[in-house]
Coordinates of N, CA and C in Angstrom, one line a residue:
M169 N 69.0 37.3 54.9 CA 69.0 35.4 55.2 C 68.0 35.1 54.3
E170 N 66.5 35.8 54.2 CA 65.5 35.2 53.4 C 65.7 35.2 52.1
A171 N 66.5 35.9 51.3 CA 66.8 35.6 50.0 C 67.8 34.6 49.6
Y172 N 68.9 34.1 50.7 CA 69.6 33.2 50.6 C 68.5 31.7 50.7
R173 N 67.8 31.8 51.6 CA 66.9 30.8 52.0 C 66.2 30.4 50.8
Q174 N 65.5 31.7 50.1 CA 65.0 31.2 48.5 C 65.8 30.7 47.8
F175 N 67.1 30.8 47.6 CA 68.2 30.5 46.5 C 68.1 29.2 47.1
E176 N 68.6 28.6 48.2 CA 68.6 27.4 48.5 C 67.4 26.5 48.3
Q177 N 66.2 27.2 48.0 CA 64.8 26.5 47.8 C 64.6 26.5 46.3
C178 N 65.8 27.0 45.4 CA 65.5 27.3 43.9 C 64.6 28.1 43.6
Q179 N 64.2 29.2 44.4 CA 63.6 30.6 44.4 C 64.4 31.4 43.9
V180 N 65.1 31.7 43.0 CA 66.1 32.7 42.7 C 65.7 34.0 42.1
P181 N 66.3 35.3 42.5 CA 65.8 36.2 41.9 C 65.8 36.6 40.5
A182 N 65.1 37.5 40.1 CA 65.1 38.2 39.0 C 65.3 39.2 39.1
G183 N 65.8 40.3 37.9 CA 66.1 41.6 37.7 C 67.5 41.6 37.2
P184 N 68.0 42.5 36.8 CA 69.3 43.2 36.4 C 70.4 42.4 37.3
G185 N 70.2 42.5 38.4 CA 71.5 42.2 39.3 C 71.3 41.1 39.8
A186 N 70.4 40.1 39.2 CA 70.2 38.6 39.7 C 71.4 37.7 39.6
D187 N 72.1 38.0 38.4 CA 73.3 37.1 38.4 C 74.7 37.3 39.4
A188 N 74.7 38.6 39.7 CA 75.9 39.1 40.9 C 75.2 38.5 42.0
L189 N 74.1 38.5 42.5 CA 73.5 38.2 43.7 C 73.6 36.8 43.6
L190 N 73.5 35.9 42.5 CA 73.6 34.6 42.7 C 74.9 34.1 42.6
A191 N 75.9 35.0 42.4 CA 77.4 34.7 42.3 C 77.8 34.4 43.8
S192 N 77.4 35.6 44.3 CA 77.5 36.0 45.8 C 76.9 34.7 46.6
F193 N 75.5 34.3 46.2 CA 75.0 33.2 47.1 C 75.9 31.7 46.7
R194 N 76.5 31.5 45.3 CA 77.0 30.2 45.2 C 78.5 30.3 45.9
A195 N 79.2 31.5 46.1 CA 80.6 31.4 46.9 C 80.0 31.0 48.3
V196 N 78.6 31.7 48.9 CA 78.8 31.2 50.5 C 78.1 29.7 50.2
E197 N 77.7 29.3 49.3 CA 77.3 27.9 49.3 C 78.6 26.9 49.3
K198 N 79.5 27.5 48.2 CA 80.6 26.8 48.0 C 81.6 26.7 49.5
E199 N 81.7 27.9 50.2 CA 82.4 27.9 51.2 C 81.8 27.0 52.5
L200 N 80.4 27.2 52.3 CA 79.8 26.2 53.5 C 80.3 24.7 52.9
A201 N 80.0 24.5 51.9 CA 80.4 22.9 51.5 C 81.8 22.5 51.7
D202 N 82.7 23.6 51.7 CA 84.4 23.3 51.9 C 84.7 23.2 53.3
H203 N 83.6 23.7 54.2 CA 83.8 23.9 55.5 C 84.0 22.4 56.1
E204 N 85.0 22.3 57.0 CA 85.3 21.3 57.6 C 85.2 21.4 59.2
P205 N 84.1 21.3 59.8 CA 83.8 21.5 61.4 C 84.0 20.6 62.3
G206 N 84.6 19.3 61.4 CA 84.7 18.2 62.6 C 84.1 17.2 62.5
P207 N 84.0 16.1 63.7 CA 82.9 15.1 63.3 C 81.8 15.1 62.6
A208 N 81.0 16.1 63.2 CA 79.4 16.6 63.0 C 79.7 18.0 62.0
K209 N 78.9 17.6 60.8 CA 78.7 18.7 60.1 C 77.5 19.5 60.0
V210 N 77.8 20.6 60.8 CA 76.2 21.2 60.8 C 76.5 22.8 60.9
V211 N 75.8 23.1 59.9 CA 75.8 24.6 59.3 C 74.5 25.2 59.9
T212 N 75.0 26.2 60.6 CA 74.2 27.3 61.6 C 73.8 28.4 60.9
D213 N 72.7 29.0 61.1 CA 72.1 30.5 60.4 C 73.4 31.2 60.9
R214 N 73.9 31.3 61.9 CA 75.1 32.4 62.3 C 76.1 32.5 61.3
Q215 N 76.4 31.2 60.9 CA 77.8 30.8 59.9 C 77.0 31.3 58.7
I216 N 75.9 31.2 58.3 CA 75.4 31.7 57.1 C 75.5 33.6 57.1
E217 N 75.1 33.9 58.0 CA 75.0 35.4 58.2 C 76.5 35.9 58.4
L218 N 77.4 35.1 58.8 CA 78.7 35.7 58.8 C 79.2 35.9 57.5
L219 N 78.6 34.8 56.8 CA 79.4 34.9 55.1 C 78.7 35.7 54.1
L220 N 77.4 36.1 54.7 CA 76.3 37.1 53.9 C 76.9 38.6 54.5
K221 N 77.4 38.8 55.3 CA 77.6 39.9 55.9 C 77.9 41.4 55.2
K222 N 79.0 40.9 54.7 CA 79.5 41.8 53.3 C 78.5 42.5 52.5
K223 N 77.5 41.6 51.9 CA 76.4 41.5 50.6 C 75.5 42.2 51.4
A224 N 75.1 41.7 52.8 CA 74.1 42.5 53.5 C 74.2 44.0 53.7
S225 N 75.5 44.0 53.9 CA 75.5 45.6 54.4 C 75.5 46.5 53.0
V226 N 75.4 46.2 52.1 CA 74.8 47.0 50.9 C 73.3 47.0 50.5
L227 N 72.7 46.1 51.1 CA 71.3 45.7 51.1 C 70.5 46.8 51.4
H228 N 69.8 47.6 50.3 CA 68.8 48.4 50.8 C 67.3 48.2 50.1
L229 N 66.1 48.4 51.0 CA 65.0 47.7 50.7 C 64.2 48.4 50.0
S230 N 63.3 48.0 49.2 CA 62.3 49.0 48.4 C 60.9 47.9 48.4
A231 N 59.7 48.6 48.5 CA 58.9 47.9 48.0 C 58.7 47.1 47.0
A232 N 59.4 47.5 45.8 CA 59.4 46.5 44.6 C 60.6 46.1 44.1
N233 N 61.7 46.2 45.1 CA 63.1 45.6 44.4 C 63.7 45.4 45.8
Y234 N 64.8 44.9 45.6 CA 65.9 45.1 46.7 C 67.3 45.5 45.7
C235 N 67.9 46.6 46.6 CA 69.1 47.4 45.7 C 70.1 46.7 46.4
W236 N 71.3 46.3 45.7 CA 72.4 45.8 46.3 C 73.5 46.9 45.9
F237 N 73.6 48.0 46.6 CA 74.4 49.3 46.4 C 75.7 49.0 46.6
E238 N 76.4 48.2 45.9 CA 78.1 48.0 46.0 C 78.9 48.9 45.5
D239 N 78.4 49.3 44.3 CA 79.1 50.3 43.2 C 78.2 51.4 42.5
P240 N 78.6 52.7 43.4 CA 77.5 53.9 42.9 C 77.9 53.8 41.4
A241 N 79.1 53.5 40.6 CA 79.3 53.8 39.4 C 78.2 53.1 38.6
K242 N 77.7 52.2 38.9 CA 76.6 51.1 38.6 C 75.2 51.2 38.7
A243 N 75.2 52.5 39.7 CA 73.9 52.9 39.6 C 73.3 53.2 38.5
L244 N 72.1 53.0 37.9 CA 71.5 53.6 37.2 C 71.1 55.0 36.9
R245 N 70.3 55.1 38.3 CA 69.8 56.6 38.6 C 71.0 57.8 38.8
L246 N 72.0 57.3 39.4 CA 72.9 58.2 39.5 C 73.9 58.6 38.4
K247 N 74.2 57.6 37.3 CA 74.3 57.8 36.3 C 73.4 59.0 35.6
L248 N 72.0 58.8 35.5 CA 71.2 59.5 34.9 C 71.0 61.2 35.8
V249 N 71.3 61.2 36.7 CA 71.2 62.4 37.5 C 72.9 63.1 37.2
G250 N 73.7 61.9 37.0 CA 75.0 62.8 36.9 C 76.1 63.0 38.1
T251 N 75.5 62.1 39.1 CA 76.7 61.9 39.9 C 77.1 60.6 40.5
M252 N 78.0 60.3 41.0 CA 78.9 59.3 41.3 C 79.1 59.1 42.8
S253 N 78.9 60.0 43.3 CA 79.4 60.0 44.7 C 78.2 59.8 46.0
S254 N 77.3 59.5 45.5 CA 76.2 59.1 46.7 C 76.5 57.8 47.5
A255 N 76.2 58.0 48.8 CA 76.9 56.6 49.6 C 75.3 55.9 49.6
A256 N 74.1 56.5 49.1 CA 73.4 55.3 48.9 C 72.6 55.7 47.7
P257 N 71.6 54.4 47.6 CA 71.0 54.7 46.0 C 69.9 55.7 46.1
L258 N 69.3 56.1 45.0 CA 68.0 57.1 45.2 C 67.1 56.1 44.9
T259 N 66.5 55.2 45.7 CA 65.4 54.5 45.5 C 64.1 54.6 45.2
G260 N 63.6 55.7 45.7 CA 62.6 56.5 45.0 C 62.5 56.9 43.6
L261 N 63.5 57.2 43.3 CA 63.9 57.4 41.5 C 64.2 55.8 40.9
C262 N 64.4 54.8 41.4 CA 65.0 53.7 40.8 C 64.0 53.3 39.3
D263 N 64.7 52.7 38.7 CA 64.2 52.0 37.7 C 64.8 50.7 37.8
S264 N 64.2 49.9 38.7 CA 64.8 48.3 39.0 C 65.0 47.4 38.0
S265 N 63.7 47.4 37.0 CA 64.1 47.0 35.7 C 65.1 47.0 34.8
R266 N 65.8 48.0 35.1 CA 67.1 48.6 34.4 C 68.4 48.5 34.9
C267 N 68.2 48.8 36.3 CA 69.4 48.9 37.1 C 70.2 47.7 37.4
P268 N 71.4 47.6 37.2 CA 72.4 46.4 37.3 C 72.5 45.8 38.4
Q269 N 72.2 46.7 39.8 CA 72.4 46.4 40.7 C 71.2 46.1 41.7
A270 N 70.0 45.8 41.0 CA 68.3 45.7 41.5 C 68.0 44.1 41.1
T271 N 67.2 43.6 42.3 CA 66.8 42.5 42.0 C 65.2 42.5 42.5
H272 N 64.5 41.4 41.8 CA 63.4 41.5 42.1 C 63.0 40.0 42.7
H273 N 62.3 39.8 43.7 CA 62.1 38.6 44.6 C 60.6 38.2 44.7
I274 N 60.3 37.2 45.0 CA 58.7 36.9 45.1 C 57.8 38.1 45.9
V275 N 58.5 37.9 47.0 CA 58.0 39.1 47.9 C 57.6 40.4 47.4
H276 N 58.4 40.7 46.1 CA 57.7 41.9 45.3 C 56.7 41.6 44.4
R277 N 56.2 40.7 44.4 CA 55.4 40.5 43.5 C 53.9 40.9 43.4
S278 N 53.4 41.1 44.7 CA 52.1 41.8 44.4 C 52.2 43.4 44.4
V279 N 53.7 44.0 44.4 CA 53.9 45.4 44.0 C 53.4 45.5 42.7
W280 N 54.1 44.7 41.8 CA 54.6 44.6 40.4 C 53.0 44.4 39.8
Q281 N 52.2 43.3 40.6 CA 50.8 43.0 40.0 C 49.9 44.2 40.3
T282 N 50.2 44.8 41.4 CA 49.1 46.2 41.4 C 49.4 47.4 40.6
T283 N 50.4 47.1 40.3 CA 51.2 48.3 39.5 C 50.6 48.0 38.1
A284 N 50.4 46.6 37.4 CA 49.7 46.1 36.5 C 48.3 46.2 36.1
D285 N 47.8 45.7 37.3 CA 46.5 45.8 37.5 C 46.1 47.3 37.1
N286 N 46.5 48.2 37.9 CA 46.1 49.9 38.0 C 46.6 50.3 36.4
G287 N 47.3 49.9 35.7 CA 47.7 49.9 34.5 C 46.7 49.6 33.6
V288 N 46.0 48.3 33.6 CA 45.1 48.0 32.8 C 43.7 48.7 32.9
V289 N 43.4 49.3 34.2 CA 42.2 50.1 34.8 C 42.6 51.5 34.2
L290 N 43.7 52.2 34.2 CA 44.0 53.3 33.3 C 43.9 53.4 31.9
L291 N 44.4 52.1 31.3 CA 44.5 52.2 29.8 C 42.8 51.9 29.2
A292 N 42.2 51.7 30.1 CA 40.6 51.2 29.4 C 39.9 52.7 29.6
S293 N 40.3 54.0 30.7 CA 39.9 54.8 30.9 C 39.4 55.8 29.8
P294 N 38.6 56.4 29.3 CA 38.4 57.2 28.1 C 39.2 58.6 28.8
R295 N 39.0 58.8 30.3 CA 39.6 60.3 30.7 C 40.8 60.2 30.4
V296 N 41.7 59.2 30.3 CA 42.9 59.6 30.1 C 43.2 59.9 28.7
P297 N 44.2 61.1 28.5 CA 44.8 61.6 27.2 C 45.6 60.5 26.5
P298 N 45.3 60.3 25.2 CA 46.3 59.5 24.1 C 47.8 59.8 24.6
A299 N 48.2 60.8 24.5 CA 49.7 60.9 25.0 C 50.3 60.0 26.6
E300 N 49.1 60.4 27.3 CA 49.4 59.5 28.7 C 49.3 58.1 28.6
K301 N 48.5 57.8 27.8 CA 48.3 56.2 27.5 C 49.1 55.7 26.9
A302 N 49.9 56.2 25.8 CA 51.3 55.9 25.2 C 52.1 55.4 26.7
R303 N 52.4 56.2 27.4 CA 53.3 56.4 28.5 C 52.9 55.0 29.6
L304 N 51.7 54.9 29.7 CA 50.9 54.0 30.8 C 51.0 52.7 30.3
R305 N 51.0 52.4 28.9 CA 51.1 51.0 28.0 C 52.6 50.8 28.2
A306 N 53.8 51.7 28.1 CA 54.7 51.5 28.4 C 55.1 50.6 29.8
E307 N 54.7 51.6 30.5 CA 54.6 51.1 32.1 C 54.0 50.0 32.4
H308 N 52.8 49.7 32.0 CA 52.2 48.3 32.0 C 53.0 47.0 31.3
E309 N 53.6 47.4 30.1 CA 54.5 46.3 29.5 C 55.3 45.6 30.6
R310 N 56.2 46.8 31.0 CA 57.4 47.1 31.8 C 56.8 46.1 33.1
S311 N 55.9 46.4 33.9 CA 55.3 45.6 35.0 C 55.0 44.0 34.7
M312 N 54.7 43.7 33.5 CA 54.2 42.6 33.0 C 55.5 42.0 32.7
R313 N 56.4 42.6 32.0 CA 57.5 41.9 31.9 C 58.4 41.6 33.0
V314 N 58.3 42.4 34.4 CA 59.0 41.9 35.8 C 58.2 40.8 36.3
L315 N 56.8 40.7 36.1 CA 56.1 39.8 36.6 C 56.4 38.4 36.3
E316 N 56.6 38.4 34.8 CA 56.9 37.1 34.2 C 58.3 36.6 34.8
E317 N 59.1 38.0 34.7 CA 61.0 37.2 35.2 C 60.4 37.0 37.0
I318 N 59.7 37.7 37.5 CA 59.8 37.1 39.1 C 59.0 35.6 39.0
D319 N 58.1 35.2 38.3 CA 57.4 34.2 38.3 C 58.5 33.0 37.8
T320 N 59.3 33.5 36.4 CA 60.0 32.3 36.1 C 61.1 32.1 37.0
A321 N 61.7 33.0 37.7 CA 62.9 32.9 38.4 C 62.3 32.1 39.7
A322 N 61.1 32.4 40.2 CA 60.6 31.4 41.4 C 59.8 30.0 41.2
G323 N 60.0 29.8 39.7 CA 60.0 28.3 39.6 C 58.5 28.3 39.3
K324 N 57.3 29.4 38.9 CA 56.4 29.3 38.6 C 55.7 29.5 37.4
A325 N 56.8 29.2 36.2 CA 56.6 29.5 34.9 C 55.6 28.4 34.3
G326 N 54.8 28.6 33.7 CA 53.9 27.3 33.3 C 54.8 26.7 32.2

């Protein structure tokens, strides 16, 4: 419901799965607009919940993203580990910046900001070996890219 409410306020999700989620939300929006309830047109939260029920049934929450695990064949981590038979995503191993079923929302921004801030500190440390700094630099760039996408999607872009 929260993600749908944000959609109604033009705060759309970011991430590889954003287009699919937005398509689901637009379908709900269209169904609500086409609804003929009678003399008074009142849309209740319960009606919206019922329309979102199927989509919500595949939702897996993580600190840094939402996973809309509709199709195991599309799950990046399952592809990488070589299995497609999982009933749930491997959220602890997920690279949500690349998985086509993951979305990032404004609620996830603080996690990505902390990761980016920690990356800056670690990159500045003389105690971190050069090879590790290369990996950290890539991780920091990924965090910054996700932050930019969240801000743009949420309407905060400058």
